[in-house]
Coordinates of C-alpha atoms in Angstrom, one line a residue:
M30 CA -7.0 36.8 -30.9
R31 CA -4.1 34.5 -30.0
V32 CA -3.9 32.1 -27.1
S33 CA -0.6 30.9 -25.7
G34 CA 1.2 29.7 -22.6
R35 CA 1.4 26.9 -20.0
L36 CA -0.8 27.2 -17.0
R37 CA -1.7 25.1 -14.0
P38 CA -5.4 25.3 -12.9
P39 CA -6.3 25.5 -9.2
G40 CA -6.6 22.4 -7.0
D41 CA -9.5 20.1 -7.7
K42 CA -12.6 21.3 -5.7
S43 CA -14.2 17.9 -5.5
I44 CA -11.0 16.2 -4.3
T45 CA -10.2 19.0 -1.8
H46 CA -13.7 18.7 -0.3
R47 CA -13.2 14.9 0.1
L48 CA -9.7 15.1 1.5
L49 CA -10.8 17.7 4.1
I50 CA -13.5 15.3 5.3
F51 CA -11.2 12.3 5.3
G52 CA -8.5 14.2 7.0
S53 CA -11.0 15.2 9.7
L54 CA -12.0 11.6 10.2
A55 CA -8.4 10.3 10.1
R56 CA -6.2 9.5 13.2
G57 CA -3.3 12.0 13.1
R58 CA -2.1 14.9 11.1
C59 CA -3.0 15.0 7.4
L60 CA -1.4 17.2 4.8
L61 CA -3.2 18.5 1.7
R62 CA -0.8 19.9 -0.9
G63 CA -2.2 22.0 -3.7
A64 CA -5.7 22.1 -2.2
L65 CA -8.1 24.6 -3.5
R66 CA -8.6 27.7 -1.4
S67 CA -12.0 29.2 -2.4
R68 CA -15.2 30.3 -0.8
D69 CA -16.7 26.8 -1.1
T70 CA -13.7 25.1 0.5
Q71 CA -13.5 27.8 3.2
S72 CA -17.1 27.0 4.1
K73 CA -16.0 23.3 4.5
I74 CA -13.1 24.4 6.8
D75 CA -15.3 26.7 8.8
V76 CA -17.9 24.0 9.6
L77 CA -15.2 21.4 10.4
R78 CA -13.7 23.8 12.9
L79 CA -17.1 24.0 14.6
L80 CA -16.9 20.2 14.9
G81 CA -13.6 20.5 16.8
V82 CA -11.2 19.9 13.9
R83 CA -8.0 21.9 13.7
V84 CA -7.2 23.1 10.1
E85 CA -4.2 25.2 9.6
D86 CA -2.5 26.9 6.6
G87 CA 1.1 25.7 6.3
S88 CA 4.0 26.9 4.2
G89 CA 3.7 26.6 0.4
G90 CA 0.0 26.6 0.5
V91 CA -0.2 23.3 2.3
L92 CA -3.3 22.6 4.4
A93 CA -2.8 20.7 7.7
V94 CA -5.7 18.8 9.2
E95 CA -5.6 17.3 12.6
G96 CA -7.9 14.3 12.4
K97 CA -10.2 13.4 15.2
G98 CA -10.9 9.8 14.2
L99 CA -14.1 8.3 12.8
R100 CA -16.1 9.0 16.0
G101 CA -14.2 12.0 17.3
L102 CA -16.1 15.0 15.9
A103 CA -17.5 17.2 18.6
Q104 CA -21.2 18.1 18.9
P105 CA -21.5 21.6 17.4
T106 CA -22.8 24.4 19.6
K107 CA -23.7 26.5 16.6
V108 CA -25.7 26.0 13.4
L109 CA -23.3 24.7 10.7
D110 CA -23.5 27.2 7.9
C111 CA -22.3 25.8 4.6
G112 CA -22.5 29.0 2.7
N113 CA -23.0 28.2 -1.0
S114 CA -21.5 24.8 -0.9
G115 CA -23.8 22.0 -1.7
T116 CA -21.0 19.5 -1.4
T117 CA -20.3 20.6 2.1
A118 CA -23.9 20.3 3.2
R119 CA -24.6 16.9 1.7
F120 CA -21.3 15.4 2.9
L121 CA -21.9 16.7 6.4
I122 CA -25.4 15.3 6.4
G123 CA -23.9 11.9 5.6
V124 CA -21.2 12.1 8.3
L125 CA -23.4 13.5 11.1
A126 CA -26.2 11.0 10.4
A127 CA -23.8 8.5 12.1
Y128 CA -23.2 10.6 15.3
P129 CA -25.4 10.2 18.4
Y130 CA -26.3 13.8 18.7
K131 CA -28.4 16.6 17.2
S132 CA -26.9 19.1 14.7
Q133 CA -28.4 21.7 12.4
I134 CA -27.2 22.5 8.9
T135 CA -28.0 25.5 6.8
G136 CA -26.6 27.6 4.0
D137 CA -27.1 30.8 2.0
E138 CA -30.3 31.6 0.1
S139 CA -29.2 29.7 -3.0
L140 CA -28.2 26.6 -1.1
R141 CA -31.4 26.6 0.9
A142 CA -33.3 26.2 -2.4
R143 CA -31.5 23.1 -3.3
P144 CA -33.0 19.6 -2.7
M145 CA -31.7 17.6 0.3
R146 CA -34.2 14.8 0.7
R147 CA -32.4 12.8 -2.0
V148 CA -29.7 12.5 0.7
T149 CA -31.8 12.2 3.8
D150 CA -34.3 9.7 2.4
P151 CA -31.8 6.8 2.1
L152 CA -30.1 7.9 5.4
T153 CA -33.5 7.6 7.1
R154 CA -33.6 4.0 5.9
M155 CA -30.3 3.6 7.7
G156 CA -31.7 4.8 11.0
A157 CA -31.1 8.6 11.1
R158 CA -33.9 11.1 11.6
F159 CA -34.3 14.6 10.0
E160 CA -36.4 17.6 10.6
Y161 CA -37.0 20.2 7.9
E162 CA -38.3 23.7 8.5
R163 CA -39.8 23.8 5.1
G164 CA -40.1 21.6 2.0
D165 CA -37.0 19.9 0.7
G166 CA -34.3 22.3 1.5
L167 CA -32.1 23.6 4.3
P168 CA -32.1 24.2 7.1
V169 CA -32.3 20.6 8.4
V170 CA -31.8 19.2 11.8
V171 CA -29.9 15.9 11.9
H172 CA -30.7 13.4 14.6
G173 CA -27.9 10.8 14.1
G174 CA -27.1 7.6 15.8
E175 CA -26.3 3.9 15.2
L176 CA -27.0 3.1 11.5
V177 CA -27.7 -0.1 9.7
E178 CA -26.3 -1.3 6.4
L179 CA -27.9 0.0 3.2
D180 CA -28.7 -1.6 -0.2
Y181 CA -29.9 1.3 -2.4
R182 CA -30.5 2.2 -6.0
L183 CA -30.0 5.8 -6.7
P184 CA -33.0 7.3 -8.6
M185 CA -30.5 9.5 -10.5
A186 CA -26.7 9.6 -10.8
S187 CA -25.3 11.9 -8.2
A188 CA -21.7 11.8 -6.9
Q189 CA -22.7 14.0 -3.9
V190 CA -25.6 11.7 -2.8
K191 CA -23.4 8.6 -3.3
S192 CA -20.6 10.1 -1.4
A193 CA -22.8 11.1 1.5
L194 CA -24.1 7.5 1.8
L195 CA -20.5 6.1 1.7
L196 CA -19.4 8.5 4.4
A197 CA -22.3 7.4 6.6
G198 CA -21.2 3.8 6.1
L199 CA -17.6 4.7 6.8
V200 CA -18.3 6.5 10.1
S201 CA -20.9 4.0 11.3
G202 CA -18.8 1.0 10.2
V203 CA -21.6 -0.7 8.2
R204 CA -21.7 -2.0 4.7
V205 CA -23.2 0.2 1.9
R206 CA -24.2 -1.1 -1.5
I207 CA -25.2 1.5 -4.1
E208 CA -26.5 0.9 -7.6
E209 CA -26.1 3.9 -10.0
P210 CA -28.4 4.4 -13.0
A211 CA -25.4 6.0 -14.8
R212 CA -21.7 6.4 -13.8
S213 CA -21.0 9.5 -11.8
R214 CA -17.8 10.9 -10.4
D215 CA -15.9 8.2 -8.5
H216 CA -13.5 10.4 -6.4
T217 CA -14.9 9.1 -3.1
E218 CA -14.5 5.4 -4.1
R219 CA -10.9 6.1 -5.4
L220 CA -9.9 7.9 -2.3
L221 CA -11.4 5.3 0.1
A222 CA -9.5 2.6 -1.8
A223 CA -6.3 4.7 -1.7
L224 CA -6.7 5.1 2.1
G225 CA -7.0 1.4 2.6
H226 CA -10.7 0.6 2.5
A227 CA -12.4 -2.2 0.6
V228 CA -14.4 -0.8 -2.3
R229 CA -15.6 -3.0 -5.1
V230 CA -17.1 -1.4 -8.2
E231 CA -18.7 -3.6 -10.8
G232 CA -21.5 -3.2 -13.3
G233 CA -22.7 0.1 -11.9
V234 CA -22.7 -1.2 -8.3
I235 CA -20.5 0.2 -5.5
D236 CA -20.1 -2.3 -2.7
F237 CA -18.3 -0.7 0.3
Q238 CA -17.3 -2.5 3.5
P239 CA -15.5 -0.2 5.9
S240 CA -12.4 -1.7 7.5
G241 CA -11.6 0.5 10.4
E242 CA -9.9 3.8 11.0
I243 CA -8.2 6.1 8.4
A244 CA -4.5 6.6 9.0
E245 CA -2.9 10.0 8.6
F246 CA -1.9 10.8 5.0
D247 CA 0.0 13.3 2.9
A248 CA -1.8 13.9 -0.4
Q249 CA -1.1 16.0 -3.5
V250 CA -4.3 17.5 -5.1
A251 CA -4.4 17.6 -8.9
G252 CA -5.7 20.6 -10.9
D253 CA -9.4 20.9 -11.2
F254 CA -10.7 19.7 -14.6
S255 CA -13.9 21.7 -14.2
A256 CA -11.9 24.9 -13.6
A257 CA -9.6 24.0 -16.6
S258 CA -12.7 23.6 -18.8
F259 CA -13.2 27.4 -18.9
L260 CA -9.7 27.9 -20.2
I261 CA -10.2 25.0 -22.6
G262 CA -13.3 26.8 -23.9
A263 CA -11.5 30.1 -24.2
A264 CA -8.6 28.5 -26.2
T265 CA -11.1 26.7 -28.4
L266 CA -12.7 30.1 -29.4
A267 CA -9.4 31.8 -30.1
D268 CA -8.1 32.5 -33.6
E269 CA -4.7 31.0 -33.3
G270 CA -2.0 29.6 -31.0
E271 CA -2.2 26.8 -28.4
L272 CA -2.6 26.4 -24.7
I273 CA -1.1 23.7 -22.4
L274 CA -2.7 23.0 -19.1
E275 CA -0.5 21.2 -16.6
N276 CA -1.2 18.8 -13.7
V277 CA -5.0 18.5 -14.5
G278 CA -7.0 15.7 -13.0
A279 CA -8.0 13.3 -15.7
N280 CA -10.4 11.0 -13.9
P281 CA -12.4 9.2 -16.6
T282 CA -15.7 10.1 -14.9
R283 CA -14.9 13.8 -15.3
L284 CA -13.8 13.8 -19.0
G285 CA -17.1 13.9 -20.7
L286 CA -16.4 17.4 -22.1
V287 CA -13.3 16.1 -23.9
S288 CA -15.2 13.4 -25.8
V289 CA -18.0 15.9 -26.7
L290 CA -15.5 18.5 -27.9
Q291 CA -13.7 15.8 -30.0
R292 CA -17.1 15.0 -31.7
M293 CA -17.6 18.7 -32.3
G294 CA -14.2 18.8 -34.2
S295 CA -11.7 19.7 -31.5
Q296 CA -8.2 18.3 -31.6
I297 CA -7.8 18.5 -27.8
E298 CA -5.2 16.1 -26.5
I299 CA -4.8 14.4 -23.1
R300 CA -1.2 13.3 -22.6
N301 CA 1.5 12.4 -20.1
V302 CA -0.9 10.7 -17.7
G303 CA 0.3 10.0 -14.1
T304 CA -1.4 9.4 -10.8
S305 CA -2.0 11.1 -7.5
V306 CA -3.9 9.6 -4.5
G307 CA -5.5 7.1 -6.9
E308 CA -6.5 9.8 -9.4
P309 CA -5.1 10.1 -13.0
V310 CA -3.3 13.4 -13.7
A311 CA -2.5 14.7 -17.2
E312 CA -1.3 17.5 -19.4
I313 CA -4.0 18.9 -21.8
L314 CA -3.2 20.6 -25.1
V315 CA -5.8 22.8 -26.7
R316 CA -5.8 24.5 -30.1
P317 CA -8.5 26.8 -31.6
C318 CA -10.9 25.2 -34.0
Q319 CA -14.3 25.6 -35.7
L320 CA -16.8 23.5 -33.8
R321 CA -19.9 21.8 -35.2
G322 CA -23.2 21.0 -33.4
V323 CA -23.7 17.6 -31.8
V324 CA -26.2 15.8 -29.6
V325 CA -25.2 15.3 -25.9
S326 CA -27.0 12.2 -24.6
P327 CA -28.4 11.7 -21.1
D328 CA -25.8 9.0 -20.5
E329 CA -23.0 11.6 -21.0
V330 CA -24.4 14.2 -18.6
P331 CA -23.1 12.8 -15.3
S332 CA -19.5 13.1 -16.6
L333 CA -19.9 16.7 -17.7
I334 CA -22.6 18.2 -15.5
D335 CA -20.4 21.1 -14.3
E336 CA -19.1 21.7 -17.8
I337 CA -22.5 22.2 -19.5
P338 CA -22.4 26.0 -19.0
V339 CA -19.1 26.3 -20.9
L340 CA -20.2 23.7 -23.5
A341 CA -23.4 25.7 -24.1
V342 CA -21.5 28.9 -24.8
L343 CA -19.2 27.0 -27.1
A344 CA -22.3 25.7 -28.9
A345 CA -23.3 29.3 -29.4
R346 CA -20.2 29.6 -31.7
A347 CA -20.5 26.1 -33.4
Q348 CA -21.9 25.4 -36.8
G349 CA -25.5 24.1 -36.6
E350 CA -27.5 22.9 -33.6
T351 CA -26.3 21.4 -30.4
V352 CA -28.9 19.5 -28.3
F353 CA -28.4 18.7 -24.6
E354 CA -30.7 15.9 -23.4
G355 CA -31.3 14.8 -19.9
V356 CA -30.0 18.0 -18.3
G357 CA -33.0 18.7 -15.9
E358 CA -30.6 18.5 -12.9
L359 CA -29.2 21.9 -14.0
A360 CA -32.3 23.5 -12.6
F361 CA -31.2 22.5 -9.1
K362 CA -27.6 23.9 -9.0
E363 CA -26.4 27.2 -7.6
S364 CA -29.0 28.7 -9.8
D365 CA -31.5 27.4 -12.4
R366 CA -28.7 27.0 -14.9
L367 CA -31.0 25.5 -17.5
S368 CA -33.3 28.4 -17.9
L369 CA -30.6 31.0 -17.3
L370 CA -28.4 29.5 -20.0
A371 CA -31.2 29.7 -22.5
S372 CA -32.4 33.2 -21.6
N373 CA -28.9 34.7 -21.5
L374 CA -27.9 33.2 -24.8
R375 CA -31.1 34.6 -26.3
S376 CA -30.3 38.1 -24.8
L377 CA -27.0 38.0 -26.7
G378 CA -28.7 37.1 -30.1
V379 CA -28.2 33.3 -30.0
A380 CA -31.1 31.0 -30.7
A381 CA -31.6 28.9 -27.6
E382 CA -34.5 27.0 -26.0
S383 CA -34.9 25.0 -22.8
T384 CA -37.5 22.5 -21.6
R385 CA -37.8 20.7 -18.3
D386 CA -35.0 18.3 -19.3
S387 CA -33.3 19.7 -22.4
L388 CA -31.4 22.6 -23.9
V389 CA -31.0 23.4 -27.7
V390 CA -28.5 26.0 -28.9
T391 CA -28.1 27.0 -32.5
G392 CA -24.7 28.5 -33.2
T393 CA -24.0 31.8 -34.9
D394 CA -21.0 33.7 -36.1
K395 CA -22.7 37.1 -35.8
P396 CA -21.3 39.6 -33.2
L397 CA -22.7 39.0 -29.8
K398 CA -23.8 41.9 -27.6
G399 CA -25.9 42.2 -24.5
F400 CA -26.4 41.8 -20.7
V401 CA -26.0 38.5 -18.9
D402 CA -27.7 37.7 -15.6
T403 CA -25.4 35.2 -13.9
G404 CA -27.9 34.5 -11.1
G405 CA -24.8 34.8 -8.8
D406 CA -23.7 31.4 -10.2
H407 CA -19.9 31.0 -10.5
R408 CA -20.1 28.7 -13.5
L409 CA -22.4 30.9 -15.5
A410 CA -20.2 33.9 -14.8
M411 CA -17.1 32.1 -16.0
A412 CA -18.8 30.5 -19.0
F413 CA -20.1 33.9 -20.3
S414 CA -16.8 35.5 -19.5
V415 CA -15.3 33.0 -21.9
L416 CA -17.7 34.0 -24.6
A417 CA -17.1 37.7 -23.8
A418 CA -13.3 37.1 -24.3
S419 CA -13.9 35.9 -27.8
H420 CA -13.7 38.3 -30.7
R421 CA -16.8 40.3 -31.8
S422 CA -18.4 40.0 -28.4
E423 CA -19.6 42.9 -26.2
I424 CA -21.0 41.2 -23.1
E425 CA -21.8 42.7 -19.7
L426 CA -22.1 40.5 -16.7
S427 CA -24.5 41.2 -13.8
E428 CA -21.6 40.4 -11.4
S429 CA -18.1 39.1 -11.5
D430 CA -17.5 38.1 -7.9
S431 CA -19.1 34.6 -7.9
P432 CA -16.0 32.8 -9.5
R433 CA -14.4 33.2 -6.1
V434 CA -16.6 30.3 -5.0
S435 CA -14.5 27.8 -7.0
Y436 CA -11.8 29.7 -9.0
P437 CA -10.5 32.8 -7.3
D438 CA -7.8 33.5 -10.0
F439 CA -10.1 32.9 -13.0
F440 CA -10.0 36.4 -14.4
N441 CA -6.3 36.7 -14.0
H442 CA -5.7 33.3 -15.7
L443 CA -8.1 34.3 -18.5
R444 CA -6.2 37.5 -19.2
Q445 CA -2.9 35.6 -18.9
I446 CA -3.6 33.1 -21.7
F447 CA -4.3 35.9 -24.1
S448 CA -1.5 38.2 -23.0
G449 CA 1.4 35.8 -23.8
D450 CA 2.6 35.8 -20.2
E451 CA 3.2 32.6 -18.4

């Protein structure tokens, strides 16, 4: 099995989500070039339109967002359905907490099972009020209004929670100071700074003082590293050849997978680094290699939380044991990724065990065969498809539709890198 070619992954989902929000809150027409079009980002567009924002598809795949200003979002007359997008739900909660009206946010069955009080508890300290129908999940009614400044220590590293609080501060015009227990993705901080706001980051503390409206902007979205990680995984498991991935976001808070793979024996290279809207952009070279097991520490997890599924299937083909520590948050993603990773690997003949906060995978070179229950989770479907594409694997997925959530062209790209076509 030979891997080859040059390929550009889809636009970064995290940055697309943020630019859609910032574009909606800006004054004027904002252009998003190379933005990701997927089910998740469509959910964001749909709810923004319910808030009175005009979002249009332009020529060449450019998204045009007609901003309403920081205080210009209309009161919704319908429930805001975020589909499967946790980013959409949590960002909206942060924004709408600063608006003097009532709104209701919900999502699909999977999203309704995900915890939201980690966002609403600190926002309650700022002065917003929330009503839950049940437990800790959606639907939630947001009673927003004038907010006060916040000084808050996150109980766990979470880019979504951090971003929701920063957005609340932005819209309400109040200072927000956040202390992180570990470094998480800093896209929101970088974009705020690129758009002219004062953000100071020092020693794990983000100190944000809003400085007025956001001007209209024209932004190029880099390729999504999390999407690229599945192609990186597929190339790593190949027998020969090399793959070059172009225009990939290389934010240091997203590159935990690279450092872990290098410890496992990979010769993966990050080169030709540039920048786009404050974000590093790079070319990534991947060659096949034999991996060895390592320990992934809790401090590393925030920088590779979305890449753990593909890293776990790579560990299934590594020599020895790979231990993932501090990964309990995987149980609260689009599925219970922690238990599904372990059970699916076992169903294929790989030794794997999970606890409340850890995953242990013992690699094997034996043929893998069996059925995988993806739980409707896009990252599990893509990770096990990578394993299925490797030689001596006969793997059947319960579904293959979920990758449309984040990477609509995934299966085409996976075939492409093994066909020799560019």
